[in-house]
Coordinates of C-alpha atoms and ligand atoms in Angstrom, one line a residue:
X14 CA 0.0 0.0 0.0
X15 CA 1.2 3.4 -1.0
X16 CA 2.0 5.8 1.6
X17 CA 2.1 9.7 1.9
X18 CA 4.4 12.2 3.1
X19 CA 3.4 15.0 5.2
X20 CA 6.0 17.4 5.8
X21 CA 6.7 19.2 8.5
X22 CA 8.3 21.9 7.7
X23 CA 5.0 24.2 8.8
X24 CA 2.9 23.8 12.1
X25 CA -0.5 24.5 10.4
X26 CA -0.3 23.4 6.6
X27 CA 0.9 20.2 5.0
X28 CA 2.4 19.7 1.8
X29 CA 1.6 15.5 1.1
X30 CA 2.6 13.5 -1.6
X31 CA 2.0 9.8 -2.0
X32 CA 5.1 7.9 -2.3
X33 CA 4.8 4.8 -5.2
X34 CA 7.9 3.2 -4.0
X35 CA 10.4 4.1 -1.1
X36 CA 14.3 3.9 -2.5
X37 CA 16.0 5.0 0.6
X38 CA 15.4 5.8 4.1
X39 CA 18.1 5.5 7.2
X40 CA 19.4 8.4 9.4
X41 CA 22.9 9.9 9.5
X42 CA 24.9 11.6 11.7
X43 CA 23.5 14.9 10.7
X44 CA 19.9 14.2 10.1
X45 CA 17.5 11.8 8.2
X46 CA 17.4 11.0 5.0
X47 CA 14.5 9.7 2.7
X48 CA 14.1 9.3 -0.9
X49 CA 10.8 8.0 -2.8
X50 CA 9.2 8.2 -5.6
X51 CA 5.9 10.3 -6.8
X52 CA 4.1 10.2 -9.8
X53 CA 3.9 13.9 -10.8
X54 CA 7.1 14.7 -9.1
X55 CA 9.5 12.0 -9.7
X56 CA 11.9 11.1 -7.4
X57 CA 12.1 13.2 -4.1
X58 CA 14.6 14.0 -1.3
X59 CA 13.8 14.6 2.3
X60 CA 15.8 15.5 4.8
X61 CA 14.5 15.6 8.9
X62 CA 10.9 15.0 7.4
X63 CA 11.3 18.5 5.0
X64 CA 10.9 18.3 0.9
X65 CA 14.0 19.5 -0.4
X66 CA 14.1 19.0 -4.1
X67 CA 12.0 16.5 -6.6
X68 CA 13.6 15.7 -9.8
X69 CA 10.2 17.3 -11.9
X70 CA 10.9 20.7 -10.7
X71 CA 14.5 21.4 -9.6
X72 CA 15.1 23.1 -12.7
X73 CA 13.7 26.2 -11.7
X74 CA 15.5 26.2 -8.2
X75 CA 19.0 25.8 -9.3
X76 CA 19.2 27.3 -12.5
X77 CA 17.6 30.8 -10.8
X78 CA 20.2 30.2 -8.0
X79 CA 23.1 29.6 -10.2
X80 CA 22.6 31.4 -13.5
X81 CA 21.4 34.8 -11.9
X82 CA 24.4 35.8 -10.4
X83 CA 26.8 34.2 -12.7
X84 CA 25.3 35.8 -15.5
X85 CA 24.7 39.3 -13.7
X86 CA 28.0 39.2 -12.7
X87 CA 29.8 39.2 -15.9
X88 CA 32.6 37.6 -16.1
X89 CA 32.9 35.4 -12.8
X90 CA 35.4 32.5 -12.9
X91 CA 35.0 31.1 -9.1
X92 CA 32.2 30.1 -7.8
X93 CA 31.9 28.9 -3.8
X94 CA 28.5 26.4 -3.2
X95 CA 27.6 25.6 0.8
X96 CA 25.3 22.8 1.0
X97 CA 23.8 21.6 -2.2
X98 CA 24.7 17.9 -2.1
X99 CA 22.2 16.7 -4.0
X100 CA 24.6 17.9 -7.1
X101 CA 21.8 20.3 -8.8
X102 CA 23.6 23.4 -8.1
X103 CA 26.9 21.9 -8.9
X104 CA 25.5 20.6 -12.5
X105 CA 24.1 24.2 -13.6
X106 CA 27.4 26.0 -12.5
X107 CA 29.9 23.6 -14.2
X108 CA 27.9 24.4 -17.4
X109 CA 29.8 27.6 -17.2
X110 CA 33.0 27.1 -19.4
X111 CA 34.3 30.6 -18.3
X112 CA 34.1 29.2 -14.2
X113 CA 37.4 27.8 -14.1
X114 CA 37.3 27.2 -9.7
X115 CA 34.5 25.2 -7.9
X116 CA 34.4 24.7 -4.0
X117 CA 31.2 23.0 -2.9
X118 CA 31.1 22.6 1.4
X119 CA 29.2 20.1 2.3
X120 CA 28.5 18.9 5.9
X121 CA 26.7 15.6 5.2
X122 CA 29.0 13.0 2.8
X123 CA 26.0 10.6 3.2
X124 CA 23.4 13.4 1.1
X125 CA 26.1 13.3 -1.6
X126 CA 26.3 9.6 -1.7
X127 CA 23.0 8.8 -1.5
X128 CA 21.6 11.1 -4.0
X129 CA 24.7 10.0 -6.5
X130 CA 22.5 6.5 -6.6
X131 CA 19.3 7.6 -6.1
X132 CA 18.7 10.6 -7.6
X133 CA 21.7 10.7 -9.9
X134 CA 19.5 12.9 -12.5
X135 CA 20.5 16.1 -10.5
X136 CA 24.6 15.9 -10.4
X137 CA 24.7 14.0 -14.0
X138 CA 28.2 12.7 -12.9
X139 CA 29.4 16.7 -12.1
X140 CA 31.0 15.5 -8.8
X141 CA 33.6 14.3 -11.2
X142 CA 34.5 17.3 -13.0
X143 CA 38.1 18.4 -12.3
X144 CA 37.2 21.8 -11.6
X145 CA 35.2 20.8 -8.6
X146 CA 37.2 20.8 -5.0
X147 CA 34.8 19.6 -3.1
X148 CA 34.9 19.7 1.4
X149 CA 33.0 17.6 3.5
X150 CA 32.8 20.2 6.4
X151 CA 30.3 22.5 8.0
X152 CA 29.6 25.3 5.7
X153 CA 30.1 27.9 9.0
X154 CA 33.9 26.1 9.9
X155 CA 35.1 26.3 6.2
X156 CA 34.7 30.3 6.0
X157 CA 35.7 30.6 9.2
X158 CA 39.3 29.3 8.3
X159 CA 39.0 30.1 4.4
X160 CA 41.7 32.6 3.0
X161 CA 39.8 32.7 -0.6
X162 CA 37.7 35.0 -2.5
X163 CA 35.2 34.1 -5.1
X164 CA 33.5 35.8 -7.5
X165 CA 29.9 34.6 -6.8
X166 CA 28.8 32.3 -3.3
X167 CA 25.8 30.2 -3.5
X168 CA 24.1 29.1 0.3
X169 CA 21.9 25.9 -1.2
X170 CA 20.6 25.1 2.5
X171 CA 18.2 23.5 4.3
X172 CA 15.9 25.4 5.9
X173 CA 16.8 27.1 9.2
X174 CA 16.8 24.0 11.7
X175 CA 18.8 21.3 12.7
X176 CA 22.2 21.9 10.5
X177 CA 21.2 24.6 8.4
X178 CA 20.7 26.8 11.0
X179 CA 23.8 28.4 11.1
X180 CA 23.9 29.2 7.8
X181 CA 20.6 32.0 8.6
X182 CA 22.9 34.0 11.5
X183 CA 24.8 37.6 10.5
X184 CA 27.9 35.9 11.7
X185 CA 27.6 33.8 8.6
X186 CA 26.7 36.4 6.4
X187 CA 30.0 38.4 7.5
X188 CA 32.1 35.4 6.6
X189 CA 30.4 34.9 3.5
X190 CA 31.2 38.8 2.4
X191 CA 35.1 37.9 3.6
X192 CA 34.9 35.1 1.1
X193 CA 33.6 37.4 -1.6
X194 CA 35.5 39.1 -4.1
X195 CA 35.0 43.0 -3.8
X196 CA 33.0 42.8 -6.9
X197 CA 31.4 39.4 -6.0
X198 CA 27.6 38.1 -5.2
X199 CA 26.1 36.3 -2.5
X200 CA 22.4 35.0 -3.1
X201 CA 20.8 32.2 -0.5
X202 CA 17.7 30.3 -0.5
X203 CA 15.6 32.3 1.5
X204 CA 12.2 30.4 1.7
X205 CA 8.6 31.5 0.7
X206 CA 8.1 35.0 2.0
X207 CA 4.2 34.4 2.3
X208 CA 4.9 31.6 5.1
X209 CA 8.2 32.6 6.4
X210 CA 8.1 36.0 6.2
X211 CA 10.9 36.4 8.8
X212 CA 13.2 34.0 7.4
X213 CA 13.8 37.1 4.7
X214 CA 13.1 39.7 7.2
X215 CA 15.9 38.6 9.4
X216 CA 18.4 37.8 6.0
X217 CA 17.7 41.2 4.6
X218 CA 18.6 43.3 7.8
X219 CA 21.5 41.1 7.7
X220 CA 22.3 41.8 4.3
X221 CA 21.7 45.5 4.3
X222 CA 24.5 45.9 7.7
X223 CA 26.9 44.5 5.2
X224 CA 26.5 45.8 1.4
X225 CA 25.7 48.0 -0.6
X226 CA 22.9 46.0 -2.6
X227 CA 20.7 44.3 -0.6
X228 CA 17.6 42.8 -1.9
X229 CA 15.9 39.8 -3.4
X230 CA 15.0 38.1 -6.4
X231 CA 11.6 35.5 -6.8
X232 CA 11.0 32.3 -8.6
X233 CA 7.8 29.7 -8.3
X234 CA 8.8 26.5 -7.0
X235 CA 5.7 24.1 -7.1
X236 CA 7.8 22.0 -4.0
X237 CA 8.0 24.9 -2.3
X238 CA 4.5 25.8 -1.1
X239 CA 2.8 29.1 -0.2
X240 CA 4.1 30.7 -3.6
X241 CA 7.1 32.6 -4.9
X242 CA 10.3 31.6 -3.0
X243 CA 12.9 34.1 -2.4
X244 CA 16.5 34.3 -2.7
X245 CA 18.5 36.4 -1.2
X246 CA 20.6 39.2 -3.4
X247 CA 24.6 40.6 -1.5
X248 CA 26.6 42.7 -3.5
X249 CA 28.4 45.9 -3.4
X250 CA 28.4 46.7 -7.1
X251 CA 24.4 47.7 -7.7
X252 CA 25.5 47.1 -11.4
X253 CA 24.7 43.7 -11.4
X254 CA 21.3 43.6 -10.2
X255 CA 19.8 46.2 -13.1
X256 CA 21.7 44.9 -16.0
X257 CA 20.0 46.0 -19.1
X258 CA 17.8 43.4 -20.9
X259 CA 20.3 43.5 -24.2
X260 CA 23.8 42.9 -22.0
X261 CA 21.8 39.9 -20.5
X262 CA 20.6 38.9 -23.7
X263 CA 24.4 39.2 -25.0
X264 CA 25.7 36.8 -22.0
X265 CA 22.7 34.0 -22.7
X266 CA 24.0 33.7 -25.9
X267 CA 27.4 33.8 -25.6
X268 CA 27.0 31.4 -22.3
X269 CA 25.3 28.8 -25.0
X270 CA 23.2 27.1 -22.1
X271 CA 20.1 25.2 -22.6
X272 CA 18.1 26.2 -20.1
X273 CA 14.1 25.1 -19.2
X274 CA 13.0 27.9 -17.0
X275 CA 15.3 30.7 -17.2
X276 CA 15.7 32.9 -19.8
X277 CA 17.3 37.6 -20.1
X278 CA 13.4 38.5 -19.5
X279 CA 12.8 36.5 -16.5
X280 CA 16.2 36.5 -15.7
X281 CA 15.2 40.8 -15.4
X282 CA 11.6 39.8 -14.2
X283 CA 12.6 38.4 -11.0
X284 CA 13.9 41.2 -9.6
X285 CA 10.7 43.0 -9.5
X286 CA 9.4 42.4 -6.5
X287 CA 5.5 42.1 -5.1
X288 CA 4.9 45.1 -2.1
X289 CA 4.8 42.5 0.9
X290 CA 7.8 41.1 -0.2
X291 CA 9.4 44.9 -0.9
X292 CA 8.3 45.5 3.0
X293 CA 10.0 42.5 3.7
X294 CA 13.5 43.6 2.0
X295 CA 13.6 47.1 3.5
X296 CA 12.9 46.3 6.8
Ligands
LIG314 N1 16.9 22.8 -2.5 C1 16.9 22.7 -1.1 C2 15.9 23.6 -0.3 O1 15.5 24.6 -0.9 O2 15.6 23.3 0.8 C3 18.2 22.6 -0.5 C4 18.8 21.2 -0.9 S1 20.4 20.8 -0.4 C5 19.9 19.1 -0.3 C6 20.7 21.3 1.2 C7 22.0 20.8 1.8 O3 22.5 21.6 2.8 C8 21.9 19.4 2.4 O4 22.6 18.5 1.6 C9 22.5 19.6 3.8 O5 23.2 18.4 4.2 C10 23.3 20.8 3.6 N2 23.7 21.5 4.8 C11 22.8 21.8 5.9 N3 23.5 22.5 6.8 C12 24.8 22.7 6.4 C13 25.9 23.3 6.9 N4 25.9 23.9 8.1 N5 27.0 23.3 6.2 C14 27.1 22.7 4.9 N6 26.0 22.1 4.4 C15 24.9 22.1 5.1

């Protein structure tokens, strides 16, 4: 008999899905770990009883989060991931021929290993490419002792509990703007402002203490209930953020990615945001 999921990431609404077949289910050191299939959604990952990523929809998630910034940065080379270890993020920046340096931090090896065999459709063998150094560490430790700078950093985290929740505090925001070149970008998955409305609150007075662009950009993840997600936007160059429509048209040619949800008008498009959410971003 099939059985459903009910998540838990919320204490009064519950995203379900019935699972066909369960691939994978055992705890690790760092939390628990499940992996099922559904019929709309395809294979999906939870981790301590919250949806992370489903292999129908995880396009929009990690190309917004990796081909924003790359591409509104310009000519970015490095590229620094925390978390991430299903290997989504991992596969849309390595389709960058001009980013030369990966360094994805990882705290949980058994999320890499596991999704390599069960959801392998999300790294497509990247954790091979040469360009990729990857750590098995707490994303907090690693800045903490890293002498680097990279052009663009990428927070792919849980949500704020169990491990991921130091990656939400300004301490970790400060080491992330260490590890950032002067003209580099910081986004982070920020969760649905319309149920975690001070998940961005909280980033974005963060984030405004420490540069000179602070904002937010949007994307509809069907996983991600409650409507638009939001990711969080660091930089001290406000170039970036309002590059014209024909520059970005320029750099999604000439990047020569096949993309399914992103293209230079949403890329623009996500920037503009609702008035709760500008509320939100300002304070
Ligand atoms: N797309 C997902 C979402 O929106 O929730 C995130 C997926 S990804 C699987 C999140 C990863 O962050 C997990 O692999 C988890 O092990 C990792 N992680 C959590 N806390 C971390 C920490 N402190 N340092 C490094 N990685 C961490």
């Amino acid at each position: 008999m099939s059985r459903w999921a009910e998540e838990t990431l919320y204490d009064d609404c519950k995203f379900c899905l019935k699972l066909e077949k369960l691939l994978y289910e055992r705890s690790s050191e760092h939390q628990s770990l499940l992996v099922a299939e559904n019929l709309s959604f395809g294979r999906v990952l939870y981790l301590d009883g919250v949806l992370q990523t489903t292999e129908a929809d995880e396009f929009i998630y990690h190309e917004m989060m990796a081909h924003v910034p790359i591409l509104a940065h310009g000519r970015a080379e490095s590229v620094l991931i925390i978390g991430g270890g299903d290997g989504g993020m991992l596969r849309e920046v390595l389709k960058h021929q001009t980013i030369d340096r990966v360094v994805q931090v990882e705290i949980d090896p058994d999320v890499i290993a596991f999704c390599r065999e069960h959801l392998p459709n999300h790294s497509q063998g990247s954790f091979d490419d040469p360009r990729l150094e990857l750590v098995i560490a707490d994303g907090k430790d690693y800045l903490d002792d890293c002498g680097e700078r990279f052009d663009i950093v990428i927070i792919d985290s849980t949500d704020p509990i169990g491990p991921g929740e130091a990656l939400f505090t300004p301490d970790f925001y400060q080491a992330c703007k260490t590890a950032l070149d002067e003209d580099g970008i910081l986004v982070t998955q920020n969760g649905v402002p319309f149920l975690q409305p001070e998940e961005l609150r909280n980033t974005m007075r963060a984030f405004r203490a420490l540069f000179q662009d602070a904002s937010c950009y949007l994307a509809a993840v069907p996983t991600y209930i409650g409507g638009a997600m939001a990711f969080g936007w660091g930089s001290d160059r406000p170039e970036p953020r309002q590059t014209s429509l024909d520059v970005l048209k320029a750099r999604y040619r000439d990047a020569g990615l096949e993309l399914r949800y992103l293209n230079p008008e949403v890329h623009q498009a996500s920037f503009a945001l609702p008035t709760f959410v500008r509320e939100l971003v300002e304070g």
